[in-house]
Short mmCIF file of C-alpha atoms in Angstrom, two decimals:
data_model
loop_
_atom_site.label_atom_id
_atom_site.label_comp_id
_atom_site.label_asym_id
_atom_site.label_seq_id
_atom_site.Cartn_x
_atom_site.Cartn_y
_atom_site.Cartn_z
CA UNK E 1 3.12 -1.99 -6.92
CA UNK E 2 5.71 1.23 -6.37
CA UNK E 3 8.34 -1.28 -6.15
CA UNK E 4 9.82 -0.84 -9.68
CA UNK E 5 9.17 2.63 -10.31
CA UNK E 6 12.11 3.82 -7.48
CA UNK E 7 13.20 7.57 -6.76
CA UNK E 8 14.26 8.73 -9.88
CA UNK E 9 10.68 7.98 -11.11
CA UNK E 10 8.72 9.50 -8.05
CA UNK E 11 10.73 12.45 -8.45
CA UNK E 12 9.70 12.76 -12.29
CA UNK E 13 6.40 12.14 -11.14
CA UNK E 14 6.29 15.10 -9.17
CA UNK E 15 7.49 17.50 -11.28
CA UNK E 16 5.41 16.98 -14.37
CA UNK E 17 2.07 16.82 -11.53
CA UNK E 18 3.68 20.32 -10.16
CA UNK E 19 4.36 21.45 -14.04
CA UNK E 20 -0.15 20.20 -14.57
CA UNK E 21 -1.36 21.38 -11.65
CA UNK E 22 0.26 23.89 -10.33
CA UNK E 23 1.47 24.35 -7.01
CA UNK E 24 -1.49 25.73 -5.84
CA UNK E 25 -3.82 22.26 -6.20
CA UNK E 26 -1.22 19.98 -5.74
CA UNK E 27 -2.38 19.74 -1.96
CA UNK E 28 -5.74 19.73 -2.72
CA UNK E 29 -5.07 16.56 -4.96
CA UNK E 30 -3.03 14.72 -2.45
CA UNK E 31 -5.74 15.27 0.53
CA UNK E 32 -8.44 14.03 -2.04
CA UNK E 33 -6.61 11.21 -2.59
CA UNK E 34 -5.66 10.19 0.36
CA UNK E 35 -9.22 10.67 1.59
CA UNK E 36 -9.62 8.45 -1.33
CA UNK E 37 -7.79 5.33 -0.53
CA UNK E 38 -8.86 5.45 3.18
CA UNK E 39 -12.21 4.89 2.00
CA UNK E 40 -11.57 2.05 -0.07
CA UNK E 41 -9.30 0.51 2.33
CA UNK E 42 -12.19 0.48 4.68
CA UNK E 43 -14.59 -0.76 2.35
CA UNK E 44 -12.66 -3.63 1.44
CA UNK E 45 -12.03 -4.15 5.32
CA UNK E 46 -15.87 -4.12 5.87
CA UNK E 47 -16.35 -6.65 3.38
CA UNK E 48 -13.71 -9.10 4.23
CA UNK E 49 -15.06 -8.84 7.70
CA UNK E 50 -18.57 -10.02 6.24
CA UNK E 51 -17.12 -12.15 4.48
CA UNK E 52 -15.30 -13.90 7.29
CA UNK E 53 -18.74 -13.70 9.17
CA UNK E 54 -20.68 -15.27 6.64
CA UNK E 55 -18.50 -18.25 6.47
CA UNK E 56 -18.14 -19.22 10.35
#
């Protein structure tokens, strides 16, 4: 998915989020996010695992 945007593009990335947000949320945004994706990882992990249950 990241694969084609490379360094150049991350670091663009950054700057215009510090230039929105400020430096002040900018950690507040990342921890929400992160919180974010480890939820839905686990979700999705929960209902493979039914998933796999269901059809043994």
């Amino acid at each position: 998915m990241f694969s084609n945007i490379g360094f150049p593009g991350l670091i663009l990335i950054l700057i215009v989020a510090l230039i929105v947000f400020g430096p002040n949320k900018l950690p507040e945004i990342g921890r929400a996010f992160g919180t974010t994706l480890k939820e839905f990882k686990n979700a999705s992990q929960d209902i493979m695992s039914d998933h796999n249950k269901n059809k043994q």
